[in-house]
Amino acid sequence: STRLGMFGWPALGEELEISRDIDLCRLTGCPLHICHISTGRGAELVRAAKKEGLPVTAEVCPHHLFLSEDDITDTYNTNLKMNPPLRTAEDALALQAAVADGTVDCIVTDHAPHAAHEKDCEWEISYFGCIGLETSLPLMITNMVRTNKLSYTGLVRAMAVNPRRILRLEPVKIAAGYKADLTLFDPEKKVQITPEYFESKSKNSAFIGAELYGVATDVFVDGKRVLANEVVVPGGEK
């Protein structure tokens, strides 16, 4: 913050809140879910709570896993303005380890689409957040699975199984007689992230220019095919 002339946003603030909420969880026995964890110390607190047997779960966003404050330069790319903010490279690595060992249960996107004028402005007044829905899968495959930090089983658990479990939704069953709710993807297909890559009207991605592996080819929701061969199907098809 000193180098770039920005207001500071200390990691300690997040860590104190996590610690307080874990204390309340311990007192009440109420399940606790930590959203958008961004620091290594925060992950350590969650890890300790789980070892204690407390009903604590946590999630992390790809931008906190694969970007850091070092990516923010004097060009002031407002697509890197997040809430929580990007932390240190050491925090990012610690969060990757927390995903790998199951301390962090879920990968979420914090998908935050914004109009161009809400981002193409001074850092101070730009909106928080970036889009993440269309890059989350290739980012995880490229940076976690292909580097042998996470198996495909672990990937599916973090991006599909655990979120449903935490939200107390019925598990998806792939069997005759059940409606299809699943995503098919090609893990070997390479893609370059450009503004034209996105189906979203918003283009405020923090990963423009990245070359990644893994593309969702088909998506089924409630028995309807809403993405067919990488093309969105308005209204879906049965």
Coordinates of C-alpha atoms in Angstrom, one line a residue:
S1 CA 0.0 0.0 0.0
T2 CA 2.9 2.4 0.7
R3 CA 4.6 1.6 -2.6
L4 CA 1.5 2.3 -4.6
G5 CA -0.1 5.0 -2.5
M6 CA -3.1 3.0 -1.4
F7 CA -5.0 2.5 1.8
G8 CA -3.7 -0.5 3.7
W9 CA -6.0 -3.5 4.3
P10 CA -4.1 -5.6 6.9
A11 CA -4.4 -9.4 6.8
L12 CA -4.8 -9.3 10.6
G13 CA -8.3 -7.8 10.2
E14 CA -9.5 -11.0 8.4
E15 CA -7.7 -13.3 10.8
L16 CA -9.2 -11.7 13.9
E17 CA -12.7 -12.1 12.4
I18 CA -12.0 -15.8 11.6
S19 CA -10.7 -16.4 15.1
R20 CA -13.7 -14.7 16.7
D21 CA -16.2 -16.6 14.6
I22 CA -14.4 -19.9 15.4
D23 CA -14.7 -19.0 19.1
L24 CA -18.5 -18.5 18.6
C25 CA -18.7 -21.8 16.8
R26 CA -17.0 -23.5 19.7
L27 CA -19.4 -21.9 22.1
T28 CA -22.6 -22.6 20.3
G29 CA -21.9 -25.6 18.2
C30 CA -23.4 -23.9 15.2
P31 CA -21.9 -24.8 11.8
L32 CA -19.6 -22.1 10.5
H33 CA -18.6 -21.4 6.9
I34 CA -15.7 -19.0 6.2
C35 CA -16.2 -17.2 2.9
H36 CA -13.4 -16.0 0.6
I37 CA -10.5 -16.8 2.8
S38 CA -7.4 -15.0 1.6
T39 CA -4.5 -15.5 4.1
G40 CA -2.3 -18.4 5.1
R41 CA -2.9 -17.6 8.8
G42 CA -6.6 -17.8 8.2
A43 CA -6.2 -21.2 6.7
E44 CA -4.2 -22.3 9.7
L45 CA -7.0 -21.2 12.0
V46 CA -9.5 -23.3 10.0
R47 CA -7.1 -26.3 10.0
A48 CA -6.8 -26.1 13.8
A49 CA -10.6 -25.8 14.2
K50 CA -11.2 -28.9 12.1
K51 CA -8.6 -30.9 14.1
E52 CA -10.5 -29.8 17.2
G53 CA -13.7 -31.4 15.7
L54 CA -15.5 -28.1 15.2
P55 CA -18.1 -27.9 12.4
V56 CA -16.1 -25.4 10.3
T57 CA -15.8 -25.2 6.5
A58 CA -14.1 -22.7 4.3
E59 CA -13.8 -21.6 0.7
V60 CA -11.3 -19.8 -1.5
C61 CA -11.3 -18.0 -4.9
P62 CA -8.9 -18.8 -7.7
H63 CA -7.6 -15.2 -7.7
H64 CA -6.5 -15.6 -4.1
L65 CA -4.8 -18.9 -5.0
F66 CA -3.0 -17.8 -8.2
L67 CA -2.4 -14.0 -7.9
S68 CA -0.7 -11.9 -5.2
E69 CA -0.1 -8.3 -4.3
D70 CA 3.0 -8.5 -6.4
D71 CA 0.8 -8.6 -9.5
I72 CA -0.4 -5.1 -8.7
T73 CA 2.0 -2.6 -10.4
D74 CA 2.0 1.1 -11.1
T75 CA -0.3 0.4 -14.1
Y76 CA -3.1 0.1 -11.5
N77 CA -5.0 -2.7 -13.2
T78 CA -8.4 -2.3 -11.5
N79 CA -9.3 -5.9 -12.4
L80 CA -6.9 -6.8 -9.6
K81 CA -8.9 -4.8 -7.0
M82 CA -10.6 -7.4 -4.9
N83 CA -12.4 -7.7 -1.6
P84 CA -10.7 -9.3 0.3
P85 CA -7.6 -7.9 -1.4
L86 CA -4.8 -9.9 -3.0
R87 CA -2.3 -10.9 -0.3
T88 CA 1.3 -12.1 -0.4
A89 CA 2.7 -14.8 -2.6
E90 CA 3.4 -16.8 0.5
D91 CA -0.3 -16.5 1.4
A92 CA -1.3 -17.8 -2.1
L93 CA 1.0 -20.8 -1.7
A94 CA -0.4 -21.5 1.8
L95 CA -3.9 -21.5 0.4
Q96 CA -3.0 -23.9 -2.4
A97 CA -1.7 -26.2 0.2
A98 CA -4.9 -25.8 2.2
V99 CA -6.9 -26.8 -0.8
A100 CA -4.7 -29.8 -1.4
D101 CA -5.0 -31.2 2.1
G102 CA -8.7 -30.5 2.4
T103 CA -8.5 -27.7 5.0
V104 CA -10.3 -25.5 2.4
D105 CA -13.4 -27.3 1.3
C106 CA -14.6 -25.4 -1.7
I107 CA -13.4 -23.4 -4.7
V108 CA -15.8 -20.5 -5.5
T109 CA -15.6 -17.7 -8.0
D110 CA -16.9 -14.6 -6.3
H111 CA -18.0 -13.9 -9.9
A112 CA -18.4 -10.1 -10.0
P113 CA -19.3 -8.7 -13.4
H114 CA -19.0 -5.0 -13.9
A115 CA -19.7 -2.5 -16.7
A116 CA -16.6 -1.2 -18.4
H117 CA -16.9 2.3 -16.9
E118 CA -17.0 0.8 -13.4
K119 CA -13.5 -0.6 -13.9
D120 CA -12.0 1.7 -16.5
C121 CA -11.3 4.5 -14.0
E122 CA -9.1 5.4 -11.1
W123 CA -8.2 2.6 -8.6
E124 CA -9.7 4.5 -5.7
I125 CA -13.2 4.7 -7.2
S126 CA -13.3 1.5 -9.2
Y127 CA -15.6 -1.3 -8.1
F128 CA -14.3 -4.4 -6.3
G129 CA -14.1 -7.8 -8.0
C130 CA -13.6 -9.6 -11.2
I131 CA -15.4 -12.2 -13.2
G132 CA -14.5 -15.8 -12.5
L133 CA -17.2 -18.2 -13.6
E134 CA -15.6 -19.0 -17.0
T135 CA -11.9 -19.2 -15.8
S136 CA -12.3 -21.1 -12.5
L137 CA -12.1 -24.6 -14.0
P138 CA -9.1 -24.0 -16.4
L139 CA -7.2 -22.2 -13.6
M140 CA -7.6 -25.1 -11.2
I141 CA -6.7 -27.7 -13.9
T142 CA -3.6 -25.7 -15.0
N143 CA -2.3 -24.6 -11.6
M144 CA -3.4 -27.4 -9.3
V145 CA -4.1 -30.7 -11.2
R146 CA -1.4 -30.5 -13.9
T147 CA 1.2 -29.6 -11.2
N148 CA 0.2 -32.6 -9.2
K149 CA -1.0 -30.6 -6.3
L150 CA -4.6 -31.9 -6.6
S151 CA -6.2 -35.0 -8.2
Y152 CA -9.2 -34.8 -10.4
T153 CA -11.1 -36.4 -7.6
G154 CA -10.1 -33.6 -5.3
L155 CA -11.0 -31.1 -8.0
V156 CA -14.5 -32.4 -8.3
R157 CA -14.9 -32.6 -4.6
A158 CA -13.9 -29.0 -4.1
M159 CA -15.9 -27.6 -7.0
A160 CA -19.0 -29.7 -7.0
V161 CA -19.4 -32.2 -4.2
N162 CA -18.5 -30.2 -1.1
P163 CA -20.5 -27.0 -2.1
R164 CA -23.6 -29.1 -2.4
R165 CA -22.9 -30.9 1.0
I166 CA -22.3 -27.6 2.8
L167 CA -25.5 -26.1 1.3
R168 CA -27.4 -29.3 2.3
L169 CA -28.4 -30.1 -1.2
E170 CA -29.1 -33.6 -2.4
P171 CA -26.1 -35.3 -3.9
V172 CA -26.1 -35.5 -7.7
K173 CA -26.6 -39.0 -9.0
I174 CA -25.5 -40.1 -12.5
A175 CA -27.9 -43.0 -13.1
A176 CA -30.9 -44.0 -15.2
G177 CA -34.0 -42.2 -14.2
Y178 CA -32.3 -39.1 -12.7
K179 CA -32.1 -35.7 -14.2
A180 CA -28.7 -34.7 -15.5
D181 CA -26.8 -32.1 -13.4
L182 CA -23.2 -32.2 -14.5
T183 CA -20.4 -30.6 -16.5
L184 CA -18.3 -32.3 -19.1
F185 CA -14.9 -30.9 -19.8
D186 CA -11.8 -31.5 -22.0
P187 CA -8.8 -31.3 -19.6
E188 CA -6.3 -31.2 -22.4
K189 CA -7.7 -28.4 -24.5
K190 CA -5.7 -25.3 -24.4
V191 CA -7.3 -21.8 -24.3
Q192 CA -6.0 -18.3 -24.2
I193 CA -8.0 -15.9 -22.0
T194 CA -9.0 -12.8 -24.0
P195 CA -12.0 -10.5 -23.8
E196 CA -13.5 -12.4 -26.7
Y197 CA -13.3 -15.7 -24.8
F198 CA -16.1 -14.7 -22.4
E199 CA -19.8 -15.4 -22.9
S200 CA -20.3 -12.9 -20.1
K201 CA -21.2 -9.4 -21.1
S202 CA -18.5 -8.2 -18.6
K203 CA -14.8 -8.6 -19.5
N204 CA -13.3 -7.6 -16.2
S205 CA -11.1 -10.7 -15.7
A206 CA -7.9 -10.6 -13.7
F207 CA -6.4 -13.3 -16.0
I208 CA -6.5 -11.7 -19.4
G209 CA -3.6 -13.0 -21.5
A210 CA -3.2 -16.3 -19.5
E211 CA -2.8 -19.6 -21.4
L212 CA -4.7 -22.3 -19.6
Y213 CA -5.7 -26.0 -20.0
G214 CA -9.2 -27.3 -19.5
V215 CA -12.5 -26.2 -21.2
A216 CA -16.1 -27.0 -20.3
T217 CA -17.7 -28.5 -23.4
D218 CA -21.2 -29.4 -22.2
V219 CA -23.3 -28.5 -19.2
F220 CA -26.5 -30.1 -18.0
V221 CA -28.8 -28.4 -15.5
D222 CA -32.0 -30.1 -14.2
G223 CA -32.0 -32.4 -17.2
K224 CA -31.4 -29.6 -19.8
R225 CA -28.3 -29.2 -21.9
V226 CA -27.5 -25.5 -21.5
L227 CA -24.0 -25.7 -23.0
A228 CA -23.5 -27.9 -26.1
N229 CA -20.0 -28.3 -27.6
E230 CA -18.9 -25.0 -25.9
V231 CA -21.9 -23.1 -27.2
V232 CA -24.5 -21.7 -24.8
V233 CA -28.0 -23.0 -25.5
P234 CA -30.6 -20.3 -24.5
G235 CA -33.3 -21.9 -22.5
G236 CA -31.6 -25.3 -22.7
E237 CA -32.4 -28.4 -24.6
K238 CA -33.6 -31.8 -23.3

